[in-house]
XYZ file of C-alpha atoms in Angstrom:
324
model
C 231.209 136.519 106.734
C 233.860 139.306 106.732
C 236.924 139.320 104.519
C 239.951 137.959 106.412
C 241.830 141.263 106.380
C 238.826 143.098 107.823
C 238.171 140.431 110.491
C 241.811 140.188 111.669
C 242.414 143.957 111.884
C 239.025 144.683 113.424
C 239.218 141.890 115.954
C 242.560 143.096 117.285
C 241.272 146.646 117.593
C 238.126 145.454 119.325
C 240.216 143.721 121.957
C 242.137 146.922 122.695
C 238.967 148.954 122.629
C 237.401 146.679 125.224
C 240.159 147.575 127.719
C 238.971 151.148 127.755
C 235.263 150.370 128.251
C 235.352 150.435 132.102
C 236.877 153.922 131.839
C 234.013 154.918 129.574
C 231.354 153.688 132.020
C 232.935 155.383 135.002
C 233.450 158.601 132.976
C 229.824 158.969 132.082
C 228.571 158.005 135.538
C 230.742 160.763 137.037
C 229.722 163.210 134.310
C 225.967 162.740 134.930
C 226.461 163.283 138.684
C 228.282 166.548 138.059
C 225.680 167.763 135.576
C 222.937 166.954 138.079
C 224.667 169.151 140.668
C 224.978 172.094 138.294
C 228.561 171.666 137.016
C 227.623 171.278 133.365
C 229.829 174.162 132.203
C 232.863 172.799 133.975
C 232.206 169.379 132.423
C 231.829 170.928 128.980
C 235.176 172.675 129.355
C 236.863 169.474 130.453
C 235.514 167.567 127.455
C 236.401 170.418 125.059
C 239.978 170.371 126.287
C 239.961 166.613 126.147
C 238.800 166.728 122.504
C 241.681 169.047 121.599
C 244.209 166.831 123.422
C 242.735 163.742 121.810
C 243.112 165.277 118.357
C 246.766 166.132 118.981
C 247.646 162.790 120.593
C 245.996 160.806 117.844
C 247.868 162.754 115.207
C 251.085 161.817 117.003
C 250.273 158.150 117.623
C 248.649 157.496 114.248
C 250.764 159.430 111.752
C 254.146 160.230 113.392
C 256.990 158.550 111.523
C 258.568 157.365 114.819
C 255.575 156.602 117.018
C 253.008 155.988 114.231
C 250.848 153.037 115.254
C 247.976 153.462 112.822
C 244.560 152.497 114.097
C 246.036 150.947 117.204
C 247.446 154.390 118.122
C 244.014 155.911 117.760
C 242.469 153.416 120.200
C 245.314 153.738 122.756
C 245.398 157.577 122.513
C 241.650 157.858 123.011
C 241.771 155.519 125.996
C 244.547 157.641 127.604
C 242.582 160.857 127.094
C 239.450 159.212 128.582
C 241.481 158.291 131.675
C 242.644 161.932 131.960
C 239.083 163.247 131.592
C 237.843 160.751 134.193
C 240.561 161.736 136.695
C 239.704 165.428 136.215
C 235.964 164.816 136.718
C 236.613 162.780 139.868
C 238.657 165.703 141.321
C 235.807 168.045 140.460
C 233.355 165.722 142.103
C 235.327 165.391 145.331
C 235.756 169.168 145.543
C 232.070 169.994 144.742
C 230.226 171.132 147.815
C 226.791 170.266 146.510
C 227.920 166.770 145.614
C 229.405 166.390 149.110
C 226.055 167.440 150.561
C 224.448 164.461 148.791
C 227.108 162.127 150.193
C 229.082 161.700 146.971
C 232.413 162.009 148.791
C 231.763 158.986 150.985
C 230.733 155.480 150.060
C 227.485 153.967 151.235
C 225.734 150.926 149.904
C 222.526 151.971 148.108
C 219.232 151.082 149.762
C 216.354 149.171 148.199
C 214.510 152.352 147.073
C 217.628 153.581 145.253
C 218.085 150.248 143.541
C 214.425 150.292 142.460
C 214.910 153.670 140.826
C 218.155 152.647 139.244
C 216.444 149.543 137.788
C 213.391 151.342 136.489
C 215.233 154.313 134.937
C 218.982 153.614 134.832
C 219.032 150.008 133.750
C 216.131 150.557 131.384
C 217.917 153.461 129.741
C 221.155 151.455 129.584
C 219.393 148.502 127.985
C 217.868 150.761 125.434
C 221.189 152.379 124.587
C 222.860 148.951 124.413
C 220.233 147.643 122.062
C 220.436 150.637 119.822
C 224.242 150.463 119.755
C 224.075 146.756 118.915
C 221.701 147.457 116.041
C 223.972 150.071 114.521
C 226.935 147.706 115.018
C 224.999 145.118 112.923
C 224.760 147.686 110.145
C 228.567 147.890 110.227
C 228.681 144.116 109.846
C 226.313 144.309 106.871
C 228.521 147.028 105.324
C 231.484 144.646 105.726
C 229.559 141.990 103.885
C 229.130 144.387 100.994
C 232.922 144.852 100.702
C 235.825 146.895 101.948
C 234.933 150.033 99.962
C 231.342 149.940 101.172
C 232.512 149.503 104.714
C 234.748 152.555 104.363
C 231.856 154.574 102.936
C 229.527 153.505 105.692
C 232.167 154.286 108.303
C 232.528 157.838 106.999
C 228.753 158.345 107.082
C 228.420 156.851 110.545
C 231.104 159.171 111.871
C 229.359 162.211 110.398
C 226.066 160.969 111.867
C 227.646 160.446 115.319
C 229.160 163.905 115.361
C 225.900 165.607 114.430
C 223.986 163.346 116.806
C 225.887 164.757 119.794
C 223.953 168.024 119.365
C 220.604 166.136 119.435
C 221.808 164.242 122.502
C 222.530 167.496 124.333
C 219.039 168.707 123.478
C 217.672 165.409 124.702
C 219.359 165.673 128.122
C 217.972 169.156 128.564
C 214.566 167.897 127.475
C 214.477 165.226 130.153
C 215.153 167.865 132.824
C 212.527 170.272 131.502
C 209.898 167.554 131.195
C 210.654 166.244 134.664
C 210.214 169.772 136.047
C 207.028 170.323 134.045
C 205.644 167.073 135.361
C 205.588 168.559 138.860
C 203.432 171.499 137.773
C 199.652 171.397 138.238
C 199.017 171.883 134.542
C 199.138 168.555 132.712
C 199.821 170.367 129.454
C 203.225 171.639 130.695
C 205.161 168.414 129.747
C 203.704 168.540 126.244
C 204.681 172.194 125.874
C 208.225 171.308 127.035
C 208.396 168.524 124.457
C 207.097 170.781 121.643
C 209.758 173.381 122.391
C 212.474 170.754 122.503
C 211.352 169.092 119.218
C 211.269 172.502 117.526
C 214.839 173.235 118.691
C 216.023 169.721 117.753
C 214.504 169.865 114.240
C 216.008 173.303 113.662
C 219.473 172.326 114.819
C 219.595 168.933 113.129
C 218.059 170.287 109.960
C 220.593 173.132 109.840
C 223.605 170.866 110.536
C 222.357 168.239 108.031
C 221.940 170.984 105.444
C 225.466 172.222 106.006
C 226.822 168.696 105.784
C 224.989 168.243 102.429
C 226.145 171.590 101.008
C 229.775 170.805 101.887
C 229.455 167.067 101.275
C 232.650 166.738 99.246
C 234.655 168.599 101.890
C 233.135 166.613 104.736
C 233.740 163.228 103.062
C 237.205 164.254 101.862
C 238.296 165.003 105.462
C 238.057 161.278 106.272
C 239.988 159.761 103.366
C 242.392 160.479 100.510
C 240.725 157.851 98.310
C 238.743 159.911 95.816
C 236.314 157.080 94.901
C 235.458 156.397 98.518
C 235.044 160.092 99.298
C 232.806 160.607 96.263
C 230.645 157.653 97.162
C 230.224 158.912 100.711
C 229.546 162.482 99.595
C 226.793 161.228 97.276
C 224.928 159.760 100.280
C 225.227 162.678 102.719
C 221.961 164.110 101.413
C 220.176 160.991 102.677
C 222.165 161.201 105.879
C 220.948 164.800 106.385
C 217.380 163.476 106.272
C 218.305 160.677 108.626
C 219.709 162.971 111.341
C 216.507 165.034 111.240
C 214.388 162.095 112.337
C 217.120 160.615 114.534
C 217.305 163.918 116.456
C 213.534 163.876 116.872
C 213.510 160.366 118.280
C 216.309 160.898 120.791
C 214.515 164.089 121.973
C 211.241 162.248 122.566
C 213.156 159.350 124.178
C 214.639 161.600 126.780
C 211.299 163.216 127.290
C 209.942 159.773 128.228
C 212.691 159.441 130.766
C 211.587 162.758 132.191
C 208.188 161.229 132.746
C 209.865 158.264 134.483
C 208.781 155.873 131.765
C 211.290 153.040 131.978
C 210.772 149.669 130.396
C 207.984 150.454 127.931
C 210.153 153.018 126.167
C 213.000 150.598 126.293
C 210.841 147.869 124.738
C 209.823 150.183 121.898
C 213.475 150.997 121.160
C 214.623 147.394 121.351
C 211.923 146.055 119.059
C 212.315 148.855 116.519
C 216.104 148.986 116.384
C 217.146 145.353 117.027
C 214.154 143.910 115.210
C 212.887 146.240 112.522
C 215.989 148.241 111.633
C 218.410 145.302 111.413
C 215.934 143.338 109.273
C 214.855 146.218 107.040
C 218.399 147.572 106.537
C 219.690 144.078 105.617
C 216.805 143.522 103.218
C 217.300 146.893 101.496
C 221.119 146.695 101.402
C 221.790 143.126 100.383
C 218.825 141.328 98.768
C 217.427 144.640 97.618
C 220.728 145.703 96.039
C 220.726 149.218 97.569
C 224.120 148.770 99.249
C 225.071 151.389 101.776
C 222.066 153.509 100.775
C 219.813 150.693 102.001
C 221.514 150.799 105.399
C 220.861 154.525 105.678
C 217.272 154.187 104.439
C 216.483 151.447 106.992
C 217.808 153.599 109.830
C 215.848 156.584 108.557
C 212.541 154.693 108.471
C 213.045 153.252 111.962
C 214.047 156.629 113.467
C 210.709 158.020 112.174
C 208.880 154.983 113.504
C 210.425 155.281 117.000
C 209.700 159.006 117.178
C 206.092 158.418 116.236
C 205.515 155.596 118.708
C 207.170 157.476 121.552
C 205.112 160.613 120.881
C 201.955 158.474 121.098
C 203.238 156.963 124.307
C 204.140 160.450 125.678
C 200.670 161.825 125.017
C 199.113 158.812 126.786
C 201.349 159.187 129.821
C 200.950 162.910 130.258
C 197.223 162.494 130.740
C 198.075 160.717 134.012
C 200.105 163.700 135.189
C 198.107 165.630 137.730
């Protein structure tokens, strides 16, 4: 259903992007181990340096008159930086004493109990993330059906959303740790107090960042394209995006809180049904038959983010009653 130019260019880039996926998986697995052993600051520094290097390399590979490769250069440059980050993290892991104490420096096949925990928490979390990513990918497809300009507008908005979302994700990771610790306390209200504090922080941060994006909407959108019409269309929707990130930040915070309570597949089922089922259907209906265009895609995501946050809070309150 995509225009031939969009399908041909996107398909080629997708093939190249797939080559770097194993690096991405290994990178995040190593990152989470290091964060669990208290090396979060070192990891943050590595990623910050990697982001700077990625910016410079992408400028060279995308825009340089000699080496300029366009979008292909961006994919290849990002893959190269990911490999460099992964190599650095592996070195940190092998030199980390605490990681060595847990046997990270030597290979041993996981036992049944380890696999059970990986299945209930790790695979469940991975399935949830995969489903959510697939749902947002479907919105990109819908944007392509609307036309090339609409696809460009949605891509700008999605990049702004993804950038702001990283802050909420960081709050979410900290939330899962705090809730897991609170779960071990004798007071069953401790997990709820941890969640309330995390939600307050998430709403404050996401609300503030969304407000800034809305105030400087023209500047933000203009940073992505020289096409004035596309930038103006994207800027006009950033107000809706600011509201979206508020609810999206809330849902990812509660989602990680559920992981802190060791809730695996029920939380995953809620996410999969809401994102793959409700969001894709609602966004399509609003955007295409409803004639809302890109705004309909954003509105569908906003409604579902609020729905997921509400359902997970209900689930959280039910689970915490079981905490002794």
